[in-house]
Amino acid sequence: MGARGRRRGKMAAAGRWRAGLAVLAVALGLGGAAAEQTEEHLKREHSLSKPYQGVGSASSGLWDLLGNAMVMTQFIRLTPDVQSKQGAVWNRVPCYLRDWEMQVHFRIHGQGKKNLNGDGFAIWYTKDRMQPGPVFGSKDNFLGLGVFVDTYPNEEKQQERVFPYISAMVNNGSLTYDHDRDGRPTELGGCTAMVRNLNHDTFLVIRYVKRRLTVLIDIDGKHEWRDCIDVPGVRLPRGYYFGTSSVTGDLSDNHDIISLKLYQLTVERTPEEEKRDREVFLPVVDNLRLPGMEAPLEPMSGLALFLIVFFSLVAFVFAIVIGIILYNKWQEQSRKHFY
Ligand SMILES: [Ca+2]
């Protein structure tokens, strides 16, 4: 997205904010090309808001609770400001939308002074749901997207990076989140976001349109979206689940979710884009070189080449053996005919 496009996108988001999140056409100029029309509307089956009716109920409701997560009147508390807690809330309905925007209204607060609080929370769009684990309270080697609001710098040499820090990771199941390095080896992008102990509302938006992943934040109390992450060529399968999870360790914080609002975005596609954006089976990021994550249509790996040559040789030897056996049988038959 060019500078012009980015500005327009942000203006659209801010305008939408003021318009009370009604259906609104926003213009998204991609790469400085012709502006395209975007239309949106709230999908209740993937959204979570007050009074959180049915949340955590076994029989009804759209959201499940996990671990220490609790429904309060004004928010859902993923973790309290207590050591060694973890909690999550997961949507029960898989999302089959192709283009969407998730608006997260959250609050992080606690007694801990600067950098003596932790660990933050994650927003997920993943194949698996309700699985506790080490990545902000959820499973590692996940399939899909994770956006992390990391409030504690685990890596010591972080002088150039100020925390809290927001980052994103796309995983095809093969990557491990490096907790000791705050996920740096696998992050797609990120930004600093001073989100703790604020008296105004804090929001972030994850937008996925035409394989472009963007994260915007509104944390200064000015009702303005600020760019945080912008990555093209992100392929996410449909039918995954939205969720959010959090964990505390030696350090803690209250991690509260006030609302999750999922908007379906309707965008126009050229026939080429239609073709390109057909079904995706594995999460992947184009032109990204991370250990263990390879884009499709890569040149053949050494192992694959070895296996192909090896099995070709085995088949060749097998064919020769069969040939010899058949030849001997045929000779025997011929001899029989002579006598
Ligand atoms: Ca961390």
Short mmCIF file of C-alpha atoms and ligand atoms in Angstrom, two decimals:
data_model
loop_
_atom_site.label_atom_id
_atom_site.label_comp_id
_atom_site.label_asym_id
_atom_site.label_seq_id
_atom_site.Cartn_x
_atom_site.Cartn_y
_atom_site.Cartn_z
CA MET A 1 0.00 0.00 0.00
CA GLY A 2 1.48 3.37 -0.98
CA ALA A 3 1.63 6.35 1.37
CA ARG A 4 -1.55 7.68 -0.19
CA GLY A 5 -3.32 4.37 0.19
CA ARG A 6 -2.27 4.02 3.78
CA ARG A 7 -3.52 7.47 4.63
CA ARG A 8 -6.83 6.80 2.96
CA GLY A 9 -7.19 3.49 4.76
CA LYS A 10 -6.57 5.17 8.07
CA MET A 11 -8.96 7.99 7.35
CA ALA A 12 -11.58 5.44 6.44
CA ALA A 13 -11.03 3.63 9.71
CA ALA A 14 -11.22 6.82 11.76
CA GLY A 15 -14.35 7.90 9.91
CA ARG A 16 -15.91 4.55 10.51
CA TRP A 17 -15.15 4.98 14.15
CA ARG A 18 -17.07 8.23 14.29
CA ALA A 19 -19.87 6.86 12.15
CA GLY A 20 -20.63 4.42 14.91
CA LEU A 21 -19.44 1.41 12.94
CA ALA A 22 -22.35 1.54 10.56
CA VAL A 23 -22.14 0.10 7.09
CA LEU A 24 -19.84 2.41 5.24
CA ALA A 25 -17.99 2.26 1.98
CA VAL A 26 -14.31 2.84 2.45
CA ALA A 27 -11.83 3.38 -0.28
CA LEU A 28 -8.69 1.28 -0.17
CA GLY A 29 -6.09 2.46 -2.64
CA LEU A 30 -3.74 -0.47 -3.14
CA GLY A 31 -0.31 0.28 -4.60
CA GLY A 32 -1.53 3.66 -5.80
CA ALA A 33 -3.83 1.89 -8.27
CA ALA A 34 -7.49 2.70 -8.71
CA ALA A 35 -9.35 2.93 -5.42
CA GLU A 36 -11.50 -0.09 -4.70
CA GLN A 37 -14.75 -0.16 -2.86
CA THR A 38 -14.92 -1.87 0.50
CA GLU A 39 -18.13 -2.55 2.32
CA GLU A 40 -18.41 -4.04 5.75
CA HIS A 41 -20.82 -5.38 8.26
CA LEU A 42 -20.62 -6.85 11.73
CA LYS A 43 -20.77 -10.63 12.00
CA ARG A 44 -22.43 -11.39 15.32
CA GLU A 45 -21.44 -15.06 15.29
CA HIS A 46 -17.75 -14.06 15.46
CA SER A 47 -18.16 -11.09 17.81
CA LEU A 48 -18.04 -10.78 21.57
CA SER A 49 -19.51 -7.84 23.47
CA LYS A 50 -21.44 -6.86 26.59
CA PRO A 51 -23.38 -8.40 28.29
CA TYR A 52 -21.44 -11.50 27.13
CA GLN A 53 -24.58 -13.58 27.01
CA GLY A 54 -23.94 -17.32 27.00
CA VAL A 55 -20.14 -16.93 27.10
CA GLY A 56 -18.68 -20.03 28.71
CA SER A 57 -22.03 -21.80 28.82
CA ALA A 58 -21.79 -25.43 27.79
CA SER A 59 -25.16 -25.54 26.03
CA SER A 60 -25.58 -22.13 24.43
CA GLY A 61 -23.46 -19.22 23.34
CA LEU A 62 -20.82 -18.64 20.73
CA TRP A 63 -17.73 -18.42 22.92
CA ASP A 64 -15.95 -20.86 25.23
CA LEU A 65 -13.81 -19.96 28.22
CA LEU A 66 -10.57 -21.70 29.09
CA GLY A 67 -8.39 -21.73 32.21
CA ASN A 68 -8.69 -18.77 34.56
CA ALA A 69 -10.72 -16.60 32.16
CA MET A 70 -13.78 -15.06 33.83
CA VAL A 71 -16.83 -13.19 32.61
CA MET A 72 -17.34 -9.90 34.49
CA THR A 73 -20.06 -7.33 33.91
CA GLN A 74 -17.90 -4.88 31.95
CA PHE A 75 -15.23 -7.16 30.45
CA ILE A 76 -13.84 -10.64 30.16
CA ARG A 77 -10.78 -11.08 32.34
CA LEU A 78 -8.34 -13.46 30.63
CA THR A 79 -6.00 -13.33 33.62
CA PRO A 80 -6.09 -11.48 36.94
CA ASP A 81 -3.04 -9.58 38.23
CA VAL A 82 -1.80 -12.75 39.90
CA GLN A 83 1.24 -14.94 39.13
CA SER A 84 1.04 -18.10 36.99
CA LYS A 85 -2.45 -17.74 35.53
CA GLN A 86 -3.63 -18.40 32.01
CA GLY A 87 -6.94 -17.92 30.33
CA ALA A 88 -8.55 -17.76 26.93
CA VAL A 89 -11.83 -17.21 25.16
CA TRP A 90 -12.52 -18.97 21.84
CA ASN A 91 -15.18 -18.56 19.20
CA ARG A 92 -17.15 -21.76 18.56
CA VAL A 93 -18.00 -20.89 14.98
CA PRO A 94 -15.32 -21.34 12.29
CA CYS A 95 -14.91 -18.27 10.08
CA TYR A 96 -15.35 -18.77 6.35
CA LEU A 97 -15.04 -15.11 5.36
CA ARG A 98 -12.41 -14.27 2.80
CA ASP A 99 -11.84 -10.63 3.82
CA TRP A 100 -12.38 -9.45 7.36
CA GLU A 101 -11.45 -7.02 10.09
CA MET A 102 -11.23 -7.86 13.79
CA GLN A 103 -11.51 -4.91 16.19
CA VAL A 104 -10.19 -5.66 19.65
CA HIS A 105 -11.11 -3.42 22.59
CA PHE A 106 -8.80 -4.35 25.45
CA ARG A 107 -7.32 -3.14 28.71
CA ILE A 108 -4.05 -4.13 30.38
CA HIS A 109 -3.46 -2.89 33.90
CA GLY A 110 -1.81 -3.93 37.15
CA GLN A 111 0.32 -3.05 40.14
CA GLY A 112 3.66 -3.80 38.48
CA LYS A 113 5.93 -0.86 37.74
CA LYS A 114 7.74 -0.45 34.42
CA ASN A 115 8.76 -3.82 32.96
CA LEU A 116 7.76 -5.65 36.13
CA ASN A 117 4.55 -6.91 34.64
CA GLY A 118 3.67 -9.61 32.13
CA ASP A 119 3.27 -11.34 29.87
CA GLY A 120 0.64 -9.85 27.57
CA PHE A 121 -2.03 -11.41 25.38
CA ALA A 122 -2.55 -12.85 21.91
CA ILE A 123 -5.33 -12.66 19.34
CA TRP A 124 -5.64 -15.79 17.26
CA TYR A 125 -7.05 -16.96 13.95
CA THR A 126 -6.10 -20.64 14.02
CA LYS A 127 -7.12 -24.13 13.01
CA ASP A 128 -7.12 -25.41 16.59
CA ARG A 129 -9.00 -23.89 19.48
CA MET A 130 -9.16 -24.33 23.26
CA GLN A 131 -5.63 -25.74 23.55
CA PRO A 132 -3.56 -24.30 26.39
CA GLY A 133 0.17 -23.90 25.80
CA PRO A 134 3.26 -21.73 26.11
CA VAL A 135 2.47 -18.97 23.57
CA PHE A 136 0.58 -16.40 25.65
CA GLY A 137 -1.39 -19.26 27.16
CA SER A 138 -2.10 -21.06 23.90
CA LYS A 139 -0.51 -23.92 21.96
CA ASP A 140 2.78 -23.58 20.06
CA ASN A 141 3.34 -24.83 16.49
CA PHE A 142 -0.11 -23.51 15.70
CA LEU A 143 -1.63 -23.30 12.25
CA GLY A 144 -2.72 -19.79 11.37
CA LEU A 145 -2.19 -16.26 12.61
CA GLY A 146 -1.19 -14.91 16.01
CA VAL A 147 -1.00 -11.22 16.91
CA PHE A 148 0.85 -10.69 20.18
CA VAL A 149 0.67 -7.77 22.59
CA ASP A 150 3.86 -8.56 24.48
CA THR A 151 4.26 -6.50 27.66
CA TYR A 152 7.47 -8.06 28.97
CA PRO A 153 10.90 -8.01 27.22
CA ASN A 154 12.34 -11.48 27.78
CA GLU A 155 15.37 -10.87 25.63
CA GLU A 156 17.94 -8.90 27.58
CA LYS A 157 19.45 -6.96 24.72
CA GLN A 158 16.32 -5.06 23.78
CA GLN A 159 17.70 -1.52 23.97
CA GLU A 160 16.49 -0.71 20.47
CA ARG A 161 13.00 -2.04 21.12
CA VAL A 162 10.64 -0.49 23.63
CA PHE A 163 7.98 -2.68 25.27
CA PRO A 164 5.02 -3.28 25.26
CA TYR A 165 5.53 -4.48 21.69
CA ILE A 166 2.92 -5.75 19.23
CA SER A 167 4.00 -8.35 16.65
CA ALA A 168 2.42 -10.84 14.26
CA MET A 169 3.32 -14.39 13.29
CA VAL A 170 1.92 -16.74 10.66
CA ASN A 171 2.61 -20.42 11.22
CA ASN A 172 2.08 -23.55 9.10
CA GLY A 173 2.54 -25.68 12.19
CA SER A 174 6.30 -26.10 11.76
CA LEU A 175 7.48 -22.96 13.56
CA THR A 176 8.11 -22.59 17.27
CA TYR A 177 7.52 -19.28 19.03
CA ASP A 178 10.81 -18.28 20.67
CA HIS A 179 9.61 -17.02 24.03
CA ASP A 180 13.13 -16.10 25.23
CA ARG A 181 13.55 -13.82 22.24
CA ASP A 182 9.98 -12.44 22.31
CA GLY A 183 9.21 -14.18 19.02
CA ARG A 184 11.69 -12.10 17.04
CA PRO A 185 12.97 -14.89 14.77
CA THR A 186 9.48 -15.48 13.36
CA GLU A 187 7.81 -12.09 13.49
CA LEU A 188 6.35 -10.52 10.33
CA GLY A 189 6.47 -6.99 11.72
CA GLY A 190 5.61 -5.01 14.78
CA CYS A 191 5.51 -1.76 16.70
CA THR A 192 5.83 -0.37 20.18
CA ALA A 193 2.50 0.31 21.88
CA MET A 194 2.36 1.85 25.34
CA VAL A 195 -0.88 0.20 26.38
CA ARG A 196 -0.59 -0.36 30.14
CA ASN A 197 -2.43 1.43 32.92
CA LEU A 198 -4.17 3.97 30.71
CA ASN A 199 -7.33 5.85 31.64
CA HIS A 200 -8.68 5.88 28.08
CA ASP A 201 -9.85 3.03 25.83
CA THR A 202 -7.29 1.03 23.85
CA PHE A 203 -7.99 -0.77 20.58
CA LEU A 204 -6.26 -2.72 17.90
CA VAL A 205 -7.51 -3.82 14.51
CA ILE A 206 -6.39 -6.80 12.50
CA ARG A 207 -7.43 -6.42 8.88
CA TYR A 208 -7.11 -9.15 6.28
CA VAL A 209 -8.00 -8.04 2.78
CA LYS A 210 -6.84 -9.61 -0.47
CA ARG A 211 -4.04 -11.47 1.25
CA ARG A 212 -2.77 -8.29 2.88
CA LEU A 213 -2.46 -8.36 6.65
CA THR A 214 -2.48 -5.03 8.47
CA VAL A 215 -2.57 -4.21 12.16
CA LEU A 216 -3.56 -0.73 13.31
CA ILE A 217 -3.70 0.60 16.85
CA ASP A 218 -5.75 3.27 18.60
CA ILE A 219 -4.15 3.65 22.02
CA ASP A 220 -3.65 7.39 22.52
CA GLY A 221 -7.26 8.23 23.32
CA LYS A 222 -7.58 10.32 20.16
CA HIS A 223 -9.81 7.95 18.17
CA GLU A 224 -7.17 7.73 15.47
CA TRP A 225 -5.74 4.60 13.93
CA ARG A 226 -1.97 4.32 13.75
CA ASP A 227 -0.14 1.85 11.46
CA CYS A 228 1.62 -1.00 13.20
CA ILE A 229 2.03 -3.93 10.81
CA ASP A 230 1.50 -4.21 7.05
CA VAL A 231 2.42 -7.46 5.26
CA PRO A 232 1.34 -8.45 1.74
CA GLY A 233 1.12 -12.00 0.43
CA VAL A 234 -0.32 -13.58 3.57
CA ARG A 235 -2.33 -16.69 2.78
CA LEU A 236 -4.72 -17.81 5.48
CA PRO A 237 -7.12 -20.71 5.00
CA ARG A 238 -10.81 -20.26 5.68
CA GLY A 239 -12.64 -22.15 8.41
CA TYR A 240 -10.27 -21.27 11.24
CA TYR A 241 -11.27 -19.97 14.70
CA PHE A 242 -10.88 -16.60 16.38
CA GLY A 243 -9.72 -16.54 19.95
CA THR A 244 -7.72 -14.56 22.47
CA SER A 245 -5.50 -15.84 25.25
CA SER A 246 -3.19 -14.56 27.94
CA VAL A 247 -0.69 -15.74 30.50
CA THR A 248 1.07 -14.46 33.60
CA GLY A 249 4.27 -15.90 35.06
CA ASP A 250 6.49 -14.49 37.77
CA LEU A 251 5.10 -11.14 36.67
CA SER A 252 1.43 -10.42 36.13
CA ASP A 253 -1.26 -8.03 34.92
CA ASN A 254 -5.00 -7.92 34.50
CA HIS A 255 -5.61 -8.72 30.83
CA ASP A 256 -9.17 -7.67 30.01
CA ILE A 257 -11.10 -7.97 26.76
CA ILE A 258 -13.99 -5.54 26.51
CA SER A 259 -15.07 -6.56 23.01
CA LEU A 260 -14.10 -8.42 19.86
CA LYS A 261 -15.93 -7.19 16.78
CA LEU A 262 -15.52 -9.03 13.51
CA TYR A 263 -16.55 -7.24 10.33
CA GLN A 264 -16.99 -8.90 7.00
CA LEU A 265 -15.32 -6.78 4.32
CA THR A 266 -16.65 -6.96 0.81
CA VAL A 267 -14.07 -5.98 -1.78
CA GLU A 268 -14.05 -6.12 -5.54
CA ARG A 269 -11.59 -8.46 -7.20
CA THR A 270 -10.30 -8.56 -10.72
CA PRO A 271 -10.57 -12.00 -12.44
CA GLU A 272 -6.82 -12.44 -11.82
CA GLU A 273 -7.25 -11.73 -8.12
CA GLU A 274 -10.21 -14.13 -8.00
CA LYS A 275 -8.03 -16.83 -9.47
CA ARG A 276 -5.14 -16.03 -7.15
CA ASP A 277 -7.27 -15.86 -4.00
CA ARG A 278 -8.95 -19.22 -4.45
CA GLU A 279 -8.74 -21.84 -1.74
CA VAL A 280 -5.74 -21.79 0.60
CA PHE A 281 -4.83 -24.99 2.41
CA LEU A 282 -1.86 -24.00 4.55
CA PRO A 283 -1.02 -20.66 6.16
CA VAL A 284 1.99 -19.17 4.40
CA VAL A 285 3.58 -15.80 3.69
CA ASP A 286 4.88 -15.20 0.16
CA ASN A 287 8.58 -14.40 -0.27
CA LEU A 288 9.28 -14.98 3.39
CA ARG A 289 12.37 -16.90 4.43
CA LEU A 290 12.01 -18.26 7.92
CA PRO A 291 13.57 -21.47 9.21
CA GLY A 292 11.14 -24.31 8.58
CA MET A 293 8.66 -22.30 6.58
CA GLU A 294 8.95 -22.57 2.83
CA ALA A 295 6.68 -21.05 0.25
CA PRO A 296 5.00 -23.46 -2.15
CA LEU A 297 6.70 -24.13 -5.52
CA GLU A 298 10.11 -23.89 -3.93
CA PRO A 299 13.01 -25.46 -5.80
CA MET A 300 13.28 -29.11 -4.79
CA SER A 301 15.08 -29.67 -1.51
CA GLY A 302 18.13 -31.95 -1.29
CA LEU A 303 16.18 -34.60 0.62
CA ALA A 304 13.31 -34.67 -1.90
CA LEU A 305 15.79 -35.02 -4.77
CA PHE A 306 17.63 -37.82 -2.97
CA LEU A 307 14.37 -39.69 -2.28
CA ILE A 308 13.25 -39.40 -5.90
CA VAL A 309 16.61 -40.69 -7.24
CA PHE A 310 16.68 -43.44 -4.61
CA PHE A 311 13.18 -44.73 -5.35
CA SER A 312 13.77 -44.47 -9.11
CA LEU A 313 16.84 -46.70 -8.68
CA VAL A 314 14.88 -49.18 -6.55
CA ALA A 315 12.13 -49.31 -9.20
CA PHE A 316 14.74 -49.78 -11.95
CA VAL A 317 16.44 -52.68 -10.13
CA PHE A 318 13.03 -54.21 -9.38
CA ALA A 319 12.08 -54.02 -13.08
CA ILE A 320 15.37 -55.73 -14.11
CA VAL A 321 14.82 -58.56 -11.58
CA ILE A 322 11.25 -59.10 -12.83
CA GLY A 323 12.57 -59.02 -16.41
CA ILE A 324 15.19 -61.70 -15.64
CA ILE A 325 12.59 -63.92 -13.95
CA LEU A 326 10.19 -63.60 -16.87
CA TYR A 327 13.01 -64.25 -19.35
CA ASN A 328 14.03 -67.45 -17.50
CA LYS A 329 10.38 -68.61 -17.38
CA TRP A 330 10.04 -67.95 -21.09
CA GLN A 331 13.25 -69.91 -21.82
CA GLU A 332 11.99 -72.84 -19.72
CA GLN A 333 8.71 -72.80 -21.66
CA SER A 334 10.62 -72.71 -24.94
CA ARG A 335 12.74 -75.70 -23.87
CA LYS A 336 9.57 -77.60 -22.90
CA HIS A 337 8.20 -76.97 -26.38
CA PHE A 338 11.33 -78.49 -27.92
CA TYR A 339 11.06 -81.78 -26.06
CA CA B 1 7.86 -11.30 26.09
#
